[in-house]
Amino acid sequence: MTVVRGWPSLTVALNDRTSPARSFIQERFGRWQDLQARYREAVGPLAVPGGQANAGTIGCAFDWMVRFMVHPRPDLRLALIGVRIPLVRQAVHELARMLGYPDRDGSGGVGTAQFSGPVAGSEADHQLLARACWALALLTDLYRVGPTPGSPLMALAPRSITAEKLLDLASPAAVEELRALRASAERVLLPALAARRGAWALGPTFAGSSVMNADADLIAAGLLLELKTGLGSKRRDGTRRSSLEAPIIMQLLGYVLLDFSDEFAINAVGVYNARYAHLATWCLSELLAELAGRPVDVKEERAAFHDLLASGSA
């Protein structure tokens, strides 16, 4: 199948109301009001309030934290892609060795992205791991959005960066918030994933990702899972509530559609909001039928989405 390049990332496309990709998903699977109502009713109160740490970095750091919770040495290449200075790359490899990665020919291992799970997670000290995840999140942002004014990374002299200096970027407030988010995941998320035996993937990309850049958080034996740390909206009394927003639904569907070859055999999708210690999962075929208002042939929908991308009408 030949596909024309030139599309924005999936996230960007779904945030653009004029995007044909967004229209494709919304027109075919836009009946999500009942799903959203059920989600709101099921979610409990806020369990982990926000703190002084940057919310965006916390979200990315928690993604890294979960990867280490489900595998002892997750793939670190996402944090290395945006790094161009050799000494900084060396510091990341040094950090990897501190976390138990093997040293391969002096270069350091970058870890595993796909494996047969579930397996035991990292045995690294929890505080060390939280600080490391914060550093990996900052490095990931460097790749995703480029050098950002105000980023703690920008305050470091590139030629003097070491693993210890990367670890020192995490404030006590950031470490404490990640500790609380980890505790909720250990209580709610990990037990739910423990029964999912089969092929797992961390930060998976899809056949369609070469055209429309997209990488999900986690696939556990057919369950495509998005990790969220959003605080939710405020009620009139000042308390917070979580909601299943349309962009999140469309994002999950976008990942499913971009898996053109059914490489990951996705049969369920879900959202885990760590701040609410709430996990919601849905059988894919049942969810698609509800959102479409009719039985859905996933293979046909993927082919139609592929044809849309192949048209080059970004």
Coordinates of C-alpha atoms in Angstrom, one line a residue:
M1 CA 0.0 0.0 0.0
T2 CA 1.4 3.4 -1.0
V3 CA 0.7 6.3 1.4
V4 CA 1.4 10.0 0.8
R5 CA 3.3 11.8 3.5
G6 CA 2.5 15.3 4.7
W7 CA 0.0 14.8 7.5
P8 CA 0.4 16.4 10.9
S9 CA 0.6 14.2 14.0
L10 CA -2.5 12.5 15.1
T11 CA -2.8 14.7 18.2
V12 CA -2.5 17.9 16.1
A13 CA -5.0 16.6 13.5
L14 CA -7.6 15.7 16.2
N15 CA -7.2 19.2 17.7
D16 CA -7.9 20.8 14.3
R17 CA -11.7 21.0 13.7
T18 CA -11.0 21.4 9.9
S19 CA -8.9 18.2 9.7
P20 CA -10.3 15.5 7.5
A21 CA -8.8 12.9 9.9
R22 CA -10.8 14.3 12.8
S23 CA -14.0 14.5 10.6
F24 CA -13.5 10.9 9.6
I25 CA -13.5 9.7 13.2
Q26 CA -16.2 12.0 14.4
E27 CA -18.6 11.3 11.6
R28 CA -18.2 7.5 11.9
F29 CA -17.9 7.1 15.7
G30 CA -19.3 10.3 17.1
R31 CA -22.1 8.9 19.4
W32 CA -20.1 9.1 22.6
Q33 CA -22.4 11.0 24.9
D34 CA -23.7 7.9 26.7
L35 CA -20.2 6.6 27.1
Q36 CA -19.1 9.9 28.7
A37 CA -22.0 9.9 31.1
R38 CA -21.2 6.4 32.3
Y39 CA -17.6 7.4 32.8
R40 CA -18.5 10.4 34.9
E41 CA -20.8 8.3 37.1
A42 CA -18.1 5.7 37.7
V43 CA -15.2 8.0 38.5
G44 CA -14.6 8.6 42.2
P45 CA -13.1 11.7 43.9
L46 CA -9.7 13.2 43.2
A47 CA -7.1 11.0 44.9
V48 CA -3.8 12.8 44.0
P49 CA -4.1 16.7 43.9
G50 CA -1.9 18.8 41.8
G51 CA 1.2 20.3 43.3
Q52 CA 4.0 22.8 42.5
A53 CA 5.5 20.6 39.8
N54 CA 4.9 21.4 36.1
A55 CA 1.7 19.4 35.2
G56 CA 2.9 18.6 31.7
T57 CA 6.2 17.2 32.9
I58 CA 4.4 15.2 35.6
G59 CA 2.3 13.6 32.9
C60 CA 5.2 12.5 30.8
A61 CA 7.2 11.4 33.9
F62 CA 4.3 9.3 35.0
D63 CA 4.3 7.6 31.6
W64 CA 7.9 6.7 32.1
M65 CA 7.2 5.6 35.6
V66 CA 4.5 3.1 34.4
R67 CA 7.0 1.7 31.8
F68 CA 9.4 1.0 34.6
M69 CA 6.6 -0.5 36.7
V70 CA 5.8 -3.1 34.0
H71 CA 9.3 -3.8 32.7
P72 CA 12.7 -3.6 34.4
R73 CA 14.4 -1.9 31.4
P74 CA 12.0 -0.1 29.1
D75 CA 13.3 1.4 25.8
L76 CA 14.9 4.8 26.4
R77 CA 15.2 5.8 22.8
L78 CA 12.3 8.3 23.0
A79 CA 14.4 10.3 25.5
L80 CA 17.5 10.1 23.3
I81 CA 16.0 11.1 19.9
G82 CA 16.1 14.9 20.6
V83 CA 19.6 14.8 22.1
R84 CA 22.3 16.0 19.8
I85 CA 25.2 16.6 22.2
P86 CA 27.3 13.5 22.8
L87 CA 28.0 14.3 26.4
V88 CA 24.3 14.5 27.1
R89 CA 23.7 11.2 25.4
Q90 CA 26.5 9.8 27.5
A91 CA 24.8 11.1 30.6
V92 CA 21.6 9.3 29.7
H93 CA 23.5 6.0 29.2
E94 CA 25.1 6.6 32.6
L95 CA 21.6 7.1 34.0
A96 CA 20.5 3.8 32.4
R97 CA 23.4 2.0 34.1
M98 CA 22.3 3.4 37.4
L99 CA 18.9 1.9 36.8
G100 CA 20.2 -1.5 36.1
Y101 CA 20.6 -1.5 32.3
P102 CA 23.5 -3.6 31.1
D103 CA 26.6 -1.9 29.6
R104 CA 27.0 -3.0 26.0
D105 CA 30.4 -2.3 24.5
G106 CA 30.6 0.8 26.7
S107 CA 27.5 2.4 25.1
G108 CA 24.8 1.4 27.5
G109 CA 21.6 -0.5 26.7
V110 CA 18.5 1.4 25.5
G111 CA 16.1 -1.3 26.7
T112 CA 13.1 -3.1 25.4
A113 CA 9.9 -1.8 23.7
Q114 CA 8.1 -5.1 23.0
F115 CA 8.1 -8.2 25.2
S116 CA 6.0 -11.1 26.3
G117 CA 4.3 -10.0 29.5
P118 CA 3.5 -9.5 32.2
V119 CA 7.0 -9.3 33.8
A120 CA 8.3 -7.8 37.0
G121 CA 9.1 -4.1 36.9
S122 CA 12.3 -2.3 37.8
E123 CA 13.8 -3.0 41.2
A124 CA 15.5 0.5 41.3
D125 CA 15.1 2.6 44.4
H126 CA 11.7 4.4 44.1
Q127 CA 13.1 7.9 44.7
L128 CA 15.9 7.4 42.3
L129 CA 13.4 6.1 39.7
A130 CA 11.1 9.1 40.2
R131 CA 14.0 11.5 39.7
A132 CA 15.1 9.6 36.6
C133 CA 11.6 9.6 35.1
W134 CA 11.5 13.4 35.6
A135 CA 14.8 13.8 33.7
L136 CA 13.6 11.4 30.9
A137 CA 10.4 13.5 30.7
L138 CA 12.4 16.7 30.2
L139 CA 14.5 15.0 27.5
T140 CA 11.3 13.6 25.8
D141 CA 9.9 17.2 25.7
L142 CA 13.1 18.3 24.0
Y143 CA 12.3 15.8 21.2
R144 CA 8.6 16.6 21.0
V145 CA 8.5 20.4 21.3
G146 CA 12.2 21.4 21.0
P147 CA 14.2 23.6 23.4
T148 CA 11.7 25.3 25.7
P149 CA 12.5 28.5 27.6
G150 CA 12.1 27.9 31.3
S151 CA 12.9 24.2 31.0
P152 CA 15.3 23.1 33.7
L153 CA 17.4 21.5 31.0
M154 CA 18.2 24.9 29.5
A155 CA 19.8 26.0 32.8
L156 CA 22.5 23.3 32.5
A157 CA 25.7 23.8 30.6
P158 CA 25.5 21.1 27.9
R159 CA 29.2 20.2 28.2
S160 CA 29.0 19.6 31.9
I161 CA 25.8 17.5 32.1
T162 CA 26.1 14.2 34.0
A163 CA 23.6 11.6 35.2
E164 CA 23.7 13.2 38.7
K165 CA 22.9 16.6 37.3
L166 CA 20.0 15.2 35.3
L167 CA 18.7 13.5 38.5
D168 CA 19.0 16.8 40.4
L169 CA 16.5 18.5 38.1
A170 CA 13.6 16.8 39.9
S171 CA 12.3 18.9 42.8
P172 CA 11.2 17.3 46.1
A173 CA 7.6 18.4 45.1
A174 CA 7.9 16.6 41.8
V175 CA 9.3 13.4 43.4
E176 CA 6.5 13.4 46.0
E177 CA 3.8 13.8 43.4
L178 CA 5.2 11.0 41.3
R179 CA 5.4 8.9 44.5
A180 CA 1.6 9.4 45.1
L181 CA 0.8 8.7 41.5
R182 CA 2.8 5.5 41.6
A183 CA 1.0 4.4 44.7
S184 CA -2.4 4.7 43.0
A185 CA -1.1 2.8 40.0
E186 CA 0.2 0.0 42.2
R187 CA -3.1 -0.3 43.8
V188 CA -5.4 -0.1 40.8
L189 CA -3.6 -0.4 37.5
L190 CA -1.0 -3.1 38.0
P191 CA -3.4 -5.7 39.4
A192 CA -5.7 -5.2 36.3
L193 CA -2.8 -5.7 33.9
A194 CA -1.4 -8.7 35.7
A195 CA -3.9 -11.1 34.1
R196 CA -3.1 -9.9 30.5
R197 CA -0.7 -12.5 29.2
G198 CA 0.7 -12.1 25.7
A199 CA 2.5 -9.5 23.6
W200 CA 3.1 -6.2 25.4
A201 CA 4.4 -2.9 23.8
L202 CA 5.6 0.3 25.5
G203 CA 5.2 3.5 23.5
P204 CA 4.1 1.5 20.4
T205 CA 3.9 3.1 17.0
F206 CA 1.8 1.8 14.2
A207 CA 1.9 1.0 10.5
G208 CA 0.2 4.4 9.9
S209 CA 2.7 6.3 12.2
S210 CA 5.1 6.7 9.2
V211 CA 2.4 8.9 7.7
M212 CA 0.7 10.4 10.7
N213 CA 3.0 10.5 13.6
A214 CA 1.4 8.7 16.6
D215 CA 2.7 6.7 19.5
A216 CA 0.5 5.3 22.2
D217 CA 1.4 4.7 25.9
L218 CA 0.9 1.0 26.4
I219 CA -0.5 -2.1 24.8
A220 CA -0.9 -5.1 27.1
A221 CA -1.9 -8.3 25.4
G222 CA -4.4 -6.6 23.1
L223 CA -5.5 -3.8 25.5
L224 CA -4.6 -0.3 24.2
L225 CA -4.2 1.9 27.2
E226 CA -3.8 5.6 27.6
L227 CA -2.4 7.0 30.8
K228 CA -3.7 10.4 32.0
T229 CA -2.8 12.6 35.0
G230 CA -5.3 15.4 34.3
L231 CA -6.9 17.2 37.3
G232 CA -10.2 17.4 35.6
S233 CA -12.7 20.3 35.7
K234 CA -13.8 22.2 38.8
R235 CA -17.4 22.0 40.2
R236 CA -19.1 25.0 41.7
D237 CA -18.1 23.9 45.1
G238 CA -14.4 23.8 44.1
T239 CA -14.0 20.0 44.0
R240 CA -12.6 18.4 40.9
R241 CA -14.1 15.8 38.6
S242 CA -12.7 13.7 35.8
S243 CA -14.4 13.4 32.5
L244 CA -13.9 11.4 29.3
E245 CA -13.3 14.2 26.8
A246 CA -14.0 13.7 23.1
P247 CA -10.3 14.2 22.1
I248 CA -9.3 11.3 24.3
I249 CA -11.9 9.0 22.7
M250 CA -10.8 10.1 19.2
Q251 CA -7.2 9.6 20.1
L252 CA -7.9 6.0 21.1
L253 CA -9.8 5.4 17.9
G254 CA -7.1 7.0 15.9
Y255 CA -4.5 4.6 17.3
V256 CA -6.8 1.6 16.4
L257 CA -7.3 2.9 12.9
L258 CA -3.6 3.5 12.3
D259 CA -2.8 -0.1 13.2
F260 CA -3.4 -1.0 9.5
S261 CA -1.9 -4.4 9.6
D262 CA -3.5 -5.4 13.0
E263 CA 0.0 -5.8 14.3
F264 CA -1.0 -5.5 17.9
A265 CA -4.3 -7.4 17.7
I266 CA -6.1 -4.7 19.7
N267 CA -9.3 -6.1 21.2
A268 CA -9.9 -3.6 24.0
V269 CA -9.1 0.0 24.8
G270 CA -8.9 1.9 28.1
V271 CA -8.0 5.0 30.0
Y272 CA -6.2 5.1 33.3
N273 CA -6.4 8.5 35.2
A274 CA -3.8 8.2 38.0
R275 CA -5.0 11.2 39.9
Y276 CA -8.4 9.6 40.3
A277 CA -7.0 6.0 40.6
H278 CA -9.6 5.1 38.0
L279 CA -9.2 2.6 35.2
A280 CA -11.9 2.3 32.5
T281 CA -11.7 -0.4 29.8
W282 CA -14.0 -1.3 26.9
C283 CA -14.2 -4.2 24.5
L284 CA -13.2 -2.7 21.2
S285 CA -15.9 -4.3 19.0
E286 CA -18.7 -3.3 21.5
L287 CA -17.3 0.2 21.8
L288 CA -17.1 0.7 18.1
A289 CA -20.6 -0.6 17.6
E290 CA -21.9 1.8 20.3
L291 CA -20.1 4.8 18.9
A292 CA -21.1 4.1 15.3
G293 CA -24.6 3.0 16.0
R294 CA -24.1 -0.1 13.9
P295 CA -21.9 -3.2 13.7
V296 CA -18.3 -2.2 12.6
D297 CA -15.8 -4.1 10.5
V298 CA -12.5 -2.8 11.8
K299 CA -10.6 -4.0 8.8
E300 CA -12.9 -2.0 6.5
E301 CA -12.6 1.1 8.7
R302 CA -8.8 0.9 8.7
A303 CA -8.8 0.6 4.9
A304 CA -11.0 3.6 4.6
F305 CA -8.7 5.6 7.0
H306 CA -5.7 4.5 5.0
D307 CA -7.3 5.7 1.8
L308 CA -7.9 9.0 3.4
L309 CA -4.3 9.4 4.4
A310 CA -3.2 8.1 1.0
S311 CA -5.1 10.9 -0.7
G312 CA -2.8 13.4 0.9
S313 CA -5.6 15.8 1.8
A314 CA -4.2 17.0 5.1

